[in-house]
Amino acid sequence: MSKHQIKILDGGLSTELVSLGFSLENCKLWTGKAIAERPDLLKQAHLNFIKSGAEVITTASYQLSIELIIQELNCSELQARNLIKKSVQIVREAISEANKQNILIAGSIGPYGACLCDGSEFRGDYVHNLSEEFLIEWHRPRLECLLEEKVDLIAIETFPSIKEANAVLKLISNYPEIKAWLAFSCKNENELSVGDKFSSAYPLFEKNQQLIAIGINCSLPNDITSLLESVLKDGKATKPFVVYSNDAKRWNETNSEYDGDDGKDPIQPVLENIPKWMELGATFIGGCCKISSEHLKMIKNLIENF
């Protein structure tokens, strides 16, 4: 894979916001809270990633649903919709301020489990009790808001199951002009968070013409390499991969903290695996949790010097 064919994504938006002094403790809206409370810091976080080499900036709409916004901000449905739209507007402001061209805006669509605010997106078991029709209608309002603001593509990200991914892709099929990527959260080197095999998920969606890439985010770097290898045909990816991993620390849900402080720099496994991801067919590479704008500079330099 030529470095010229790689699009560099941004990093962990929550990580960058925290580094700028924004608190996400007990925050059900996650990075969406910054849209309402500190749009200046949110814009700065996006700017930091652009300055570090990001060519795609993702909106802070990952953990936003109409119901959750109304609940947390005590606002109207119209105000909730406008908050989602503002996530796009803030990215656009950052791009303008950076005076950069050809930066794409990816509208973030997180899973239903993210808005349960209890780590469900990393288990995915909630999908067993929800119909595909319910999931389609639940995802519809946020998608509509993002499309009304004319995002360049949709980031379907941190999805723990085939079932929910299929529901959102059915919804997106109503808008044939829009492109998207699909990124799953995975719990080990074989399985999505709910237990579906990545090797089963990838071929289900590889022929979808609206998807520009399929892959993995919010997962451990060493697991990702094995996951990608599991779907190759004759040593090649039939659909480009999108990869934006966490650093090497594993989230401990019981203690609500990251494990793995073994004295090693947790960014190193990411940097060590990126050349492998490129060789396997990744064309979109960035970072997720714990990947800062400084880390993104390292990723960009690595890709450029590959």
PDB file of C-alpha atoms in Angstrom:
ATOM      1  CA  MET A   1       0.000   0.000   0.000  1.00  0.00           C
ATOM      2  CA  SER A   2       1.526   3.307  -1.085  1.00  0.00           C
ATOM      3  CA  LYS A   3       1.703   6.011   1.570  1.00  0.00           C
ATOM      4  CA  HIS A   4       0.068   8.326  -0.966  1.00  0.00           C
ATOM      5  CA  GLN A   5      -3.072   6.179  -0.850  1.00  0.00           C
ATOM      6  CA  ILE A   6      -3.388   6.453   2.943  1.00  0.00           C
ATOM      7  CA  LYS A   7      -5.850   8.913   4.463  1.00  0.00           C
ATOM      8  CA  ILE A   8      -4.814   9.948   7.963  1.00  0.00           C
ATOM      9  CA  LEU A   9      -7.708  10.128  10.402  1.00  0.00           C
ATOM     10  CA  ASP A  10      -7.742  12.106  13.637  1.00  0.00           C
ATOM     11  CA  GLY A  11      -7.079  10.649  17.076  1.00  0.00           C
ATOM     12  CA  GLY A  12      -9.004  10.232  20.316  1.00  0.00           C
ATOM     13  CA  LEU A  13     -11.223  13.288  20.660  1.00  0.00           C
ATOM     14  CA  SER A  14     -11.886  12.615  24.338  1.00  0.00           C
ATOM     15  CA  THR A  15      -8.150  12.276  24.974  1.00  0.00           C
ATOM     16  CA  GLU A  16      -7.429  15.607  23.289  1.00  0.00           C
ATOM     17  CA  LEU A  17     -10.252  17.404  25.096  1.00  0.00           C
ATOM     18  CA  VAL A  18      -9.012  16.166  28.472  1.00  0.00           C
ATOM     19  CA  SER A  19      -5.493  17.357  27.618  1.00  0.00           C
ATOM     20  CA  LEU A  20      -7.001  20.804  27.007  1.00  0.00           C
ATOM     21  CA  GLY A  21      -8.566  20.810  30.467  1.00  0.00           C
ATOM     22  CA  PHE A  22     -12.095  19.643  29.694  1.00  0.00           C
ATOM     23  CA  SER A  23     -13.569  17.190  32.221  1.00  0.00           C
ATOM     24  CA  LEU A  24     -15.501  14.181  30.951  1.00  0.00           C
ATOM     25  CA  GLU A  25     -16.177  12.661  34.378  1.00  0.00           C
ATOM     26  CA  ASN A  26     -19.788  11.558  34.897  1.00  0.00           C
ATOM     27  CA  CYS A  27     -20.536  12.872  31.423  1.00  0.00           C
ATOM     28  CA  LYS A  28     -23.268  10.965  29.606  1.00  0.00           C
ATOM     29  CA  LEU A  29     -22.940  13.058  26.432  1.00  0.00           C
ATOM     30  CA  TRP A  30     -19.197  12.273  26.323  1.00  0.00           C
ATOM     31  CA  THR A  31     -17.418  14.574  23.855  1.00  0.00           C
ATOM     32  CA  GLY A  32     -20.821  15.938  22.860  1.00  0.00           C
ATOM     33  CA  LYS A  33     -20.846  17.815  26.164  1.00  0.00           C
ATOM     34  CA  ALA A  34     -18.178  20.112  24.765  1.00  0.00           C
ATOM     35  CA  ILE A  35     -20.466  21.179  21.921  1.00  0.00           C
ATOM     36  CA  ALA A  36     -22.773  22.777  24.472  1.00  0.00           C
ATOM     37  CA  GLU A  37     -20.309  23.873  27.156  1.00  0.00           C
ATOM     38  CA  ARG A  38     -16.937  24.538  25.507  1.00  0.00           C
ATOM     39  CA  PRO A  39     -17.180  24.736  21.729  1.00  0.00           C
ATOM     40  CA  ASP A  40     -13.927  26.724  21.810  1.00  0.00           C
ATOM     41  CA  LEU A  41     -12.039  23.767  23.303  1.00  0.00           C
ATOM     42  CA  LEU A  42     -13.725  21.362  20.910  1.00  0.00           C
ATOM     43  CA  LYS A  43     -12.645  23.486  17.965  1.00  0.00           C
ATOM     44  CA  GLN A  44      -9.109  23.595  19.379  1.00  0.00           C
ATOM     45  CA  ALA A  45      -9.043  19.811  19.701  1.00  0.00           C
ATOM     46  CA  HIS A  46     -10.034  19.463  16.042  1.00  0.00           C
ATOM     47  CA  LEU A  47      -7.420  22.083  15.111  1.00  0.00           C
ATOM     48  CA  ASN A  48      -4.711  20.196  16.984  1.00  0.00           C
ATOM     49  CA  PHE A  49      -5.437  17.080  14.962  1.00  0.00           C
ATOM     50  CA  ILE A  50      -5.448  19.009  11.685  1.00  0.00           C
ATOM     51  CA  LYS A  51      -2.091  20.557  12.571  1.00  0.00           C
ATOM     52  CA  SER A  52      -0.778  17.073  13.357  1.00  0.00           C
ATOM     53  CA  GLY A  53      -1.668  15.851   9.882  1.00  0.00           C
ATOM     54  CA  ALA A  54      -5.258  14.587  10.056  1.00  0.00           C
ATOM     55  CA  GLU A  55      -6.996  14.591   6.680  1.00  0.00           C
ATOM     56  CA  VAL A  56     -10.325  13.431   8.088  1.00  0.00           C
ATOM     57  CA  ILE A  57     -11.933  15.006  11.156  1.00  0.00           C
ATOM     58  CA  THR A  58     -14.730  13.209  12.977  1.00  0.00           C
ATOM     59  CA  THR A  59     -17.590  15.067  14.645  1.00  0.00           C
ATOM     60  CA  ALA A  60     -18.326  14.937  18.393  1.00  0.00           C
ATOM     61  CA  SER A  61     -21.667  13.221  17.773  1.00  0.00           C
ATOM     62  CA  TYR A  62     -20.594   9.681  18.726  1.00  0.00           C
ATOM     63  CA  GLN A  63     -22.596   9.490  21.970  1.00  0.00           C
ATOM     64  CA  LEU A  64     -25.490  11.756  21.043  1.00  0.00           C
ATOM     65  CA  SER A  65     -29.087  10.708  20.668  1.00  0.00           C
ATOM     66  CA  ILE A  66     -32.080  13.025  20.668  1.00  0.00           C
ATOM     67  CA  GLU A  67     -33.418  11.398  23.834  1.00  0.00           C
ATOM     68  CA  LEU A  68     -30.123  11.610  25.728  1.00  0.00           C
ATOM     69  CA  ILE A  69     -29.526  15.250  24.809  1.00  0.00           C
ATOM     70  CA  ILE A  70     -33.028  16.213  25.939  1.00  0.00           C
ATOM     71  CA  GLN A  71     -32.522  14.298  29.179  1.00  0.00           C
ATOM     72  CA  GLU A  72     -29.110  15.777  29.978  1.00  0.00           C
ATOM     73  CA  LEU A  73     -29.626  19.363  28.807  1.00  0.00           C
ATOM     74  CA  ASN A  74     -33.349  19.706  29.548  1.00  0.00           C
ATOM     75  CA  CYS A  75     -33.947  21.074  26.056  1.00  0.00           C
ATOM     76  CA  SER A  76     -36.408  20.696  23.203  1.00  0.00           C
ATOM     77  CA  GLU A  77     -36.116  18.211  20.346  1.00  0.00           C
ATOM     78  CA  LEU A  78     -35.263  21.067  17.992  1.00  0.00           C
ATOM     79  CA  GLN A  79     -32.447  22.200  20.288  1.00  0.00           C
ATOM     80  CA  ALA A  80     -31.191  18.616  20.489  1.00  0.00           C
ATOM     81  CA  ARG A  81     -31.105  18.344  16.719  1.00  0.00           C
ATOM     82  CA  ASN A  82     -29.312  21.676  16.480  1.00  0.00           C
ATOM     83  CA  LEU A  83     -26.671  20.431  18.935  1.00  0.00           C
ATOM     84  CA  ILE A  84     -25.896  17.497  16.655  1.00  0.00           C
ATOM     85  CA  LYS A  85     -25.703  19.843  13.679  1.00  0.00           C
ATOM     86  CA  LYS A  86     -23.385  22.126  15.629  1.00  0.00           C
ATOM     87  CA  SER A  87     -20.891  19.255  15.923  1.00  0.00           C
ATOM     88  CA  VAL A  88     -20.406  19.556  12.156  1.00  0.00           C
ATOM     89  CA  GLN A  89     -20.307  23.337  12.203  1.00  0.00           C
ATOM     90  CA  ILE A  90     -17.494  23.342  14.779  1.00  0.00           C
ATOM     91  CA  VAL A  91     -15.399  21.005  12.622  1.00  0.00           C
ATOM     92  CA  ARG A  92     -16.008  23.278   9.655  1.00  0.00           C
ATOM     93  CA  GLU A  93     -14.848  26.280  11.716  1.00  0.00           C
ATOM     94  CA  ALA A  94     -11.655  24.446  12.689  1.00  0.00           C
ATOM     95  CA  ILE A  95     -10.907  23.556   9.062  1.00  0.00           C
ATOM     96  CA  SER A  96     -11.456  27.179   8.034  1.00  0.00           C
ATOM     97  CA  GLU A  97      -9.223  28.474  10.815  1.00  0.00           C
ATOM     98  CA  ALA A  98      -6.499  25.990   9.893  1.00  0.00           C
ATOM     99  CA  ASN A  99      -6.696  27.266   6.300  1.00  0.00           C
ATOM    100  CA  LYS A 100      -6.355  23.729   5.029  1.00  0.00           C
ATOM    101  CA  GLN A 101      -7.944  22.315   1.915  1.00  0.00           C
ATOM    102  CA  ASN A 102      -9.159  18.805   1.222  1.00  0.00           C
ATOM    103  CA  ILE A 103      -9.966  18.001   4.865  1.00  0.00           C
ATOM    104  CA  LEU A 104     -12.957  15.663   5.007  1.00  0.00           C
ATOM    105  CA  ILE A 105     -15.649  15.774   7.686  1.00  0.00           C
ATOM    106  CA  ALA A 106     -16.824  12.399   8.957  1.00  0.00           C
ATOM    107  CA  GLY A 107     -20.128  12.437  10.831  1.00  0.00           C
ATOM    108  CA  SER A 108     -19.781  10.089  13.787  1.00  0.00           C
ATOM    109  CA  ILE A 109     -22.483   7.466  14.335  1.00  0.00           C
ATOM    110  CA  GLY A 110     -21.834   5.526  17.527  1.00  0.00           C
ATOM    111  CA  PRO A 111     -23.822   2.441  18.518  1.00  0.00           C
ATOM    112  CA  TYR A 112     -27.009   2.387  20.584  1.00  0.00           C
ATOM    113  CA  GLY A 113     -24.991   0.963  23.469  1.00  0.00           C
ATOM    114  CA  ALA A 114     -22.876   4.105  23.739  1.00  0.00           C
ATOM    115  CA  CYS A 115     -25.964   6.122  24.677  1.00  0.00           C
ATOM    116  CA  LEU A 116     -26.776   3.667  27.472  1.00  0.00           C
ATOM    117  CA  CYS A 117     -23.690   5.198  29.127  1.00  0.00           C
ATOM    118  CA  ASP A 118     -22.669   1.981  30.865  1.00  0.00           C
ATOM    119  CA  GLY A 119     -20.025   0.527  28.559  1.00  0.00           C
ATOM    120  CA  SER A 120     -22.581  -1.528  26.632  1.00  0.00           C
ATOM    121  CA  GLU A 121     -20.884  -0.789  23.310  1.00  0.00           C
ATOM    122  CA  PHE A 122     -17.981  -2.956  24.498  1.00  0.00           C
ATOM    123  CA  ARG A 123     -20.303  -5.880  25.268  1.00  0.00           C
ATOM    124  CA  GLY A 124     -22.989  -5.509  22.618  1.00  0.00           C
ATOM    125  CA  ASP A 125     -25.411  -7.833  24.388  1.00  0.00           C
ATOM    126  CA  TYR A 126     -28.179  -5.224  24.224  1.00  0.00           C
ATOM    127  CA  VAL A 127     -28.761  -6.067  20.550  1.00  0.00           C
ATOM    128  CA  HIS A 128     -30.338  -9.393  21.487  1.00  0.00           C
ATOM    129  CA  ASN A 129     -33.329  -7.547  22.944  1.00  0.00           C
ATOM    130  CA  LEU A 130     -33.775  -4.998  20.152  1.00  0.00           C
ATOM    131  CA  SER A 131     -35.319  -5.437  16.728  1.00  0.00           C
ATOM    132  CA  GLU A 132     -33.617  -4.304  13.563  1.00  0.00           C
ATOM    133  CA  GLU A 133     -36.556  -1.953  12.955  1.00  0.00           C
ATOM    134  CA  PHE A 134     -36.058  -0.315  16.363  1.00  0.00           C
ATOM    135  CA  LEU A 135     -32.343   0.200  15.697  1.00  0.00           C
ATOM    136  CA  ILE A 136     -33.026   1.746  12.292  1.00  0.00           C
ATOM    137  CA  GLU A 137     -35.493   4.256  13.725  1.00  0.00           C
ATOM    138  CA  TRP A 138     -33.279   5.033  16.726  1.00  0.00           C
ATOM    139  CA  HIS A 139     -30.322   5.882  14.492  1.00  0.00           C
ATOM    140  CA  ARG A 140     -32.370   7.885  11.981  1.00  0.00           C
ATOM    141  CA  PRO A 141     -32.551  11.373  13.654  1.00  0.00           C
ATOM    142  CA  ARG A 142     -28.802  11.755  14.219  1.00  0.00           C
ATOM    143  CA  LEU A 143     -28.027  10.601  10.699  1.00  0.00           C
ATOM    144  CA  GLU A 144     -30.538  13.099   9.306  1.00  0.00           C
ATOM    145  CA  CYS A 145     -28.916  15.948  11.247  1.00  0.00           C
ATOM    146  CA  LEU A 146     -25.439  15.059  10.025  1.00  0.00           C
ATOM    147  CA  LEU A 147     -26.580  14.773   6.418  1.00  0.00           C
ATOM    148  CA  GLU A 148     -28.442  18.076   6.599  1.00  0.00           C
ATOM    149  CA  GLU A 149     -25.103  19.666   7.525  1.00  0.00           C
ATOM    150  CA  LYS A 150     -23.531  18.007   4.472  1.00  0.00           C
ATOM    151  CA  VAL A 151     -20.807  15.905   6.042  1.00  0.00           C
ATOM    152  CA  ASP A 152     -18.480  14.287   3.510  1.00  0.00           C
ATOM    153  CA  LEU A 153     -19.033  10.783   4.828  1.00  0.00           C
ATOM    154  CA  ILE A 154     -20.413   8.870   7.789  1.00  0.00           C
ATOM    155  CA  ALA A 155     -18.205   7.120  10.348  1.00  0.00           C
ATOM    156  CA  ILE A 156     -20.129   4.103  11.627  1.00  0.00           C
ATOM    157  CA  GLU A 157     -17.823   3.381  14.531  1.00  0.00           C
ATOM    158  CA  THR A 158     -17.250   1.198  17.590  1.00  0.00           C
ATOM    159  CA  PHE A 159     -20.069  -1.120  16.503  1.00  0.00           C
ATOM    160  CA  PRO A 160     -20.097  -4.307  18.584  1.00  0.00           C
ATOM    161  CA  SER A 161     -22.304  -6.507  16.414  1.00  0.00           C
ATOM    162  CA  ILE A 162     -23.264  -7.514  12.911  1.00  0.00           C
ATOM    163  CA  LYS A 163     -26.954  -6.946  13.723  1.00  0.00           C
ATOM    164  CA  GLU A 164     -26.617  -3.242  14.503  1.00  0.00           C
ATOM    165  CA  ALA A 165     -24.225  -2.642  11.626  1.00  0.00           C
ATOM    166  CA  ASN A 166     -26.713  -4.207   9.242  1.00  0.00           C
ATOM    167  CA  ALA A 167     -29.504  -1.999  10.625  1.00  0.00           C
ATOM    168  CA  VAL A 168     -27.547   1.220  10.099  1.00  0.00           C
ATOM    169  CA  LEU A 169     -26.483   0.229   6.606  1.00  0.00           C
ATOM    170  CA  LYS A 170     -30.113  -0.440   5.727  1.00  0.00           C
ATOM    171  CA  LEU A 171     -30.904   3.064   6.996  1.00  0.00           C
ATOM    172  CA  ILE A 172     -28.059   4.619   5.011  1.00  0.00           C
ATOM    173  CA  SER A 173     -29.224   2.833   1.858  1.00  0.00           C
ATOM    174  CA  ASN A 174     -32.078   5.372   1.790  1.00  0.00           C
ATOM    175  CA  TYR A 175     -29.415   7.993   1.025  1.00  0.00           C
ATOM    176  CA  PRO A 176     -27.527   6.390  -1.886  1.00  0.00           C
ATOM    177  CA  GLU A 177     -25.297   9.427  -2.461  1.00  0.00           C
ATOM    178  CA  ILE A 178     -23.620   9.175   0.953  1.00  0.00           C
ATOM    179  CA  LYS A 179     -20.455   7.166   1.595  1.00  0.00           C
ATOM    180  CA  ALA A 180     -19.412   5.656   4.916  1.00  0.00           C
ATOM    181  CA  TRP A 181     -16.877   3.505   6.654  1.00  0.00           C
ATOM    182  CA  LEU A 182     -17.789   0.731   9.100  1.00  0.00           C
ATOM    183  CA  ALA A 183     -15.531   0.128  12.107  1.00  0.00           C
ATOM    184  CA  PHE A 184     -16.207  -2.577  14.678  1.00  0.00           C
ATOM    185  CA  SER A 185     -15.088  -2.759  18.299  1.00  0.00           C
ATOM    186  CA  CYS A 186     -13.428  -6.103  18.987  1.00  0.00           C
ATOM    187  CA  LYS A 187     -12.728  -7.868  22.274  1.00  0.00           C
ATOM    188  CA  ASN A 188      -9.923 -10.142  21.095  1.00  0.00           C
ATOM    189  CA  GLU A 189      -8.061 -11.210  17.955  1.00  0.00           C
ATOM    190  CA  ASN A 190     -11.080 -13.021  16.508  1.00  0.00           C
ATOM    191  CA  GLU A 191     -14.348 -11.537  17.739  1.00  0.00           C
ATOM    192  CA  LEU A 192     -16.432  -8.383  17.763  1.00  0.00           C
ATOM    193  CA  SER A 193     -17.425  -7.214  21.232  1.00  0.00           C
ATOM    194  CA  VAL A 194     -20.691  -9.187  21.187  1.00  0.00           C
ATOM    195  CA  GLY A 195     -18.942 -12.373  20.060  1.00  0.00           C
ATOM    196  CA  ASP A 196     -19.611 -12.303  16.308  1.00  0.00           C
ATOM    197  CA  LYS A 197     -16.577 -13.306  14.283  1.00  0.00           C
ATOM    198  CA  PHE A 198     -14.871 -10.490  12.382  1.00  0.00           C
ATOM    199  CA  SER A 199     -14.198 -13.067   9.673  1.00  0.00           C
ATOM    200  CA  SER A 200     -17.989 -13.441   9.364  1.00  0.00           C
ATOM    201  CA  ALA A 201     -18.773  -9.718   9.510  1.00  0.00           C
ATOM    202  CA  TYR A 202     -16.343  -8.509   6.859  1.00  0.00           C
ATOM    203  CA  PRO A 203     -17.618 -10.638   3.943  1.00  0.00           C
ATOM    204  CA  LEU A 204     -21.222  -9.714   4.769  1.00  0.00           C
ATOM    205  CA  PHE A 205     -20.533  -6.065   4.001  1.00  0.00           C
ATOM    206  CA  GLU A 206     -17.561  -6.091   1.624  1.00  0.00           C
ATOM    207  CA  LYS A 207     -19.722  -5.669  -1.492  1.00  0.00           C
ATOM    208  CA  ASN A 208     -21.712  -2.743  -0.086  1.00  0.00           C
ATOM    209  CA  GLN A 209     -21.130   0.067  -2.579  1.00  0.00           C
ATOM    210  CA  GLN A 210     -21.675   2.830  -0.022  1.00  0.00           C
ATOM    211  CA  LEU A 211     -18.857   1.567   2.199  1.00  0.00           C
ATOM    212  CA  ILE A 212     -15.437   2.917   1.319  1.00  0.00           C
ATOM    213  CA  ALA A 213     -13.776   0.810   4.017  1.00  0.00           C
ATOM    214  CA  ILE A 214     -14.461  -1.774   6.724  1.00  0.00           C
ATOM    215  CA  GLY A 215     -12.323  -2.284   9.781  1.00  0.00           C
ATOM    216  CA  ILE A 216     -11.764  -1.830  13.470  1.00  0.00           C
ATOM    217  CA  ASN A 217     -11.520   0.949  16.027  1.00  0.00           C
ATOM    218  CA  CYS A 218     -11.397   1.298  19.818  1.00  0.00           C
ATOM    219  CA  SER A 219      -9.551  -2.011  20.083  1.00  0.00           C
ATOM    220  CA  LEU A 220      -6.036  -3.142  21.008  1.00  0.00           C
ATOM    221  CA  PRO A 221      -3.363  -2.794  18.299  1.00  0.00           C
ATOM    222  CA  ASN A 222      -1.987  -6.320  18.560  1.00  0.00           C
ATOM    223  CA  ASP A 223      -5.483  -7.821  18.213  1.00  0.00           C
ATOM    224  CA  ILE A 224      -6.225  -5.731  15.125  1.00  0.00           C
ATOM    225  CA  THR A 225      -3.456  -7.224  13.021  1.00  0.00           C
ATOM    226  CA  SER A 226      -4.765 -10.759  13.544  1.00  0.00           C
ATOM    227  CA  LEU A 227      -8.340  -9.612  12.860  1.00  0.00           C
ATOM    228  CA  LEU A 228      -7.356  -8.088   9.524  1.00  0.00           C
ATOM    229  CA  GLU A 229      -5.359 -11.149   8.519  1.00  0.00           C
ATOM    230  CA  SER A 230      -8.405 -13.346   9.167  1.00  0.00           C
ATOM    231  CA  VAL A 231     -10.354 -11.901   6.216  1.00  0.00           C
ATOM    232  CA  LEU A 232      -7.725 -11.771   3.476  1.00  0.00           C
ATOM    233  CA  LYS A 233      -8.382 -13.603   0.220  1.00  0.00           C
ATOM    234  CA  ASP A 234      -5.250 -14.737  -1.556  1.00  0.00           C
ATOM    235  CA  GLY A 235      -3.334 -12.416   0.735  1.00  0.00           C
ATOM    236  CA  LYS A 236      -5.361  -9.326  -0.204  1.00  0.00           C
ATOM    237  CA  ALA A 237      -8.219  -7.274   1.212  1.00  0.00           C
ATOM    238  CA  THR A 238     -11.252  -7.204  -1.084  1.00  0.00           C
ATOM    239  CA  LYS A 239     -12.434  -3.943   0.541  1.00  0.00           C
ATOM    240  CA  PRO A 240      -9.991  -1.398   2.015  1.00  0.00           C
ATOM    241  CA  PHE A 241      -9.488  -1.446   5.769  1.00  0.00           C
ATOM    242  CA  VAL A 242     -10.087   1.448   8.159  1.00  0.00           C
ATOM    243  CA  VAL A 243      -8.084   1.173  11.386  1.00  0.00           C
ATOM    244  CA  TYR A 244      -7.915   3.497  14.356  1.00  0.00           C
ATOM    245  CA  SER A 245      -6.833   1.657  17.447  1.00  0.00           C
ATOM    246  CA  ASN A 246      -6.476   2.533  21.091  1.00  0.00           C
ATOM    247  CA  ASP A 247      -3.020   2.481  22.609  1.00  0.00           C
ATOM    248  CA  ALA A 248      -1.904  -0.773  24.233  1.00  0.00           C
ATOM    249  CA  LYS A 249      -3.639  -0.284  27.578  1.00  0.00           C
ATOM    250  CA  ARG A 250      -6.755  -2.392  28.101  1.00  0.00           C
ATOM    251  CA  TRP A 251      -9.840  -0.774  29.636  1.00  0.00           C
ATOM    252  CA  ASN A 252     -10.801  -2.302  32.989  1.00  0.00           C
ATOM    253  CA  GLU A 253     -14.554  -1.845  33.211  1.00  0.00           C
ATOM    254  CA  THR A 254     -14.693  -2.943  36.868  1.00  0.00           C
ATOM    255  CA  ASN A 255     -12.212  -0.307  38.023  1.00  0.00           C
ATOM    256  CA  SER A 256     -13.052   2.256  35.293  1.00  0.00           C
ATOM    257  CA  GLU A 257      -9.403   2.686  34.392  1.00  0.00           C
ATOM    258  CA  TYR A 258      -6.811   1.482  31.905  1.00  0.00           C
ATOM    259  CA  ASP A 259      -4.619  -1.506  32.802  1.00  0.00           C
ATOM    260  CA  GLY A 260      -1.226  -2.352  31.426  1.00  0.00           C
ATOM    261  CA  ASP A 261       1.227   0.001  33.081  1.00  0.00           C
ATOM    262  CA  ASP A 262       4.249  -2.230  32.539  1.00  0.00           C
ATOM    263  CA  GLY A 263       6.686   0.625  32.088  1.00  0.00           C
ATOM    264  CA  LYS A 264       6.519   0.478  28.300  1.00  0.00           C
ATOM    265  CA  ASP A 265       5.231   3.339  26.180  1.00  0.00           C
ATOM    266  CA  PRO A 266       1.712   2.187  25.220  1.00  0.00           C
ATOM    267  CA  ILE A 267       1.916   3.976  21.850  1.00  0.00           C
ATOM    268  CA  GLN A 268       4.748   1.678  20.686  1.00  0.00           C
ATOM    269  CA  PRO A 269       2.558  -1.323  19.748  1.00  0.00           C
ATOM    270  CA  VAL A 270       0.454   1.024  17.605  1.00  0.00           C
ATOM    271  CA  LEU A 271       3.509   2.290  15.750  1.00  0.00           C
ATOM    272  CA  GLU A 272       4.872  -1.234  15.380  1.00  0.00           C
ATOM    273  CA  ASN A 273       1.624  -2.517  13.848  1.00  0.00           C
ATOM    274  CA  ILE A 274       0.887   0.350  11.431  1.00  0.00           C
ATOM    275  CA  PRO A 275       3.287  -0.918   8.716  1.00  0.00           C
ATOM    276  CA  LYS A 276       1.563  -4.307   8.927  1.00  0.00           C
ATOM    277  CA  TRP A 277      -1.874  -2.688   8.588  1.00  0.00           C
ATOM    278  CA  MET A 278      -0.690  -0.791   5.524  1.00  0.00           C
ATOM    279  CA  GLU A 279       0.656  -3.949   3.942  1.00  0.00           C
ATOM    280  CA  LEU A 280      -2.610  -5.761   4.669  1.00  0.00           C
ATOM    281  CA  GLY A 281      -4.663  -3.084   2.915  1.00  0.00           C
ATOM    282  CA  ALA A 282      -5.496  -0.302   5.384  1.00  0.00           C
ATOM    283  CA  THR A 283      -6.144   2.955   3.540  1.00  0.00           C
ATOM    284  CA  PHE A 284      -7.604   4.916   6.473  1.00  0.00           C
ATOM    285  CA  ILE A 285      -5.434   5.015   9.599  1.00  0.00           C
ATOM    286  CA  GLY A 286      -5.743   7.119  12.739  1.00  0.00           C
ATOM    287  CA  GLY A 287      -6.211   6.726  16.471  1.00  0.00           C
ATOM    288  CA  CYS A 288      -8.922   6.206  19.060  1.00  0.00           C
ATOM    289  CA  CYS A 289      -8.778   6.218  22.878  1.00  0.00           C
ATOM    290  CA  LYS A 290      -5.535   7.559  24.404  1.00  0.00           C
ATOM    291  CA  ILE A 291      -4.200   8.659  20.998  1.00  0.00           C
ATOM    292  CA  SER A 292      -3.432  12.382  21.253  1.00  0.00           C
ATOM    293  CA  SER A 293      -2.510  14.932  18.604  1.00  0.00           C
ATOM    294  CA  GLU A 294       1.146  14.408  19.547  1.00  0.00           C
ATOM    295  CA  HIS A 295       0.744  10.689  18.932  1.00  0.00           C
ATOM    296  CA  LEU A 296      -0.931  11.460  15.613  1.00  0.00           C
ATOM    297  CA  LYS A 297       2.206  13.330  14.534  1.00  0.00           C
ATOM    298  CA  MET A 298       4.169  10.122  15.153  1.00  0.00           C
ATOM    299  CA  ILE A 299       1.640   8.131  13.115  1.00  0.00           C
ATOM    300  CA  LYS A 300       1.796  10.603  10.245  1.00  0.00           C
ATOM    301  CA  ASN A 301       5.619  10.609  10.240  1.00  0.00           C
ATOM    302  CA  LEU A 302       5.702   6.825  10.310  1.00  0.00           C
ATOM    303  CA  ILE A 303       3.347   6.560   7.338  1.00  0.00           C
ATOM    304  CA  GLU A 304       5.223   9.215   5.357  1.00  0.00           C
ATOM    305  CA  ASN A 305       8.547   7.475   5.941  1.00  0.00           C
ATOM    306  CA  PHE A 306       7.257   3.979   5.277  1.00  0.00           C
TER     307      PHE A 306
END
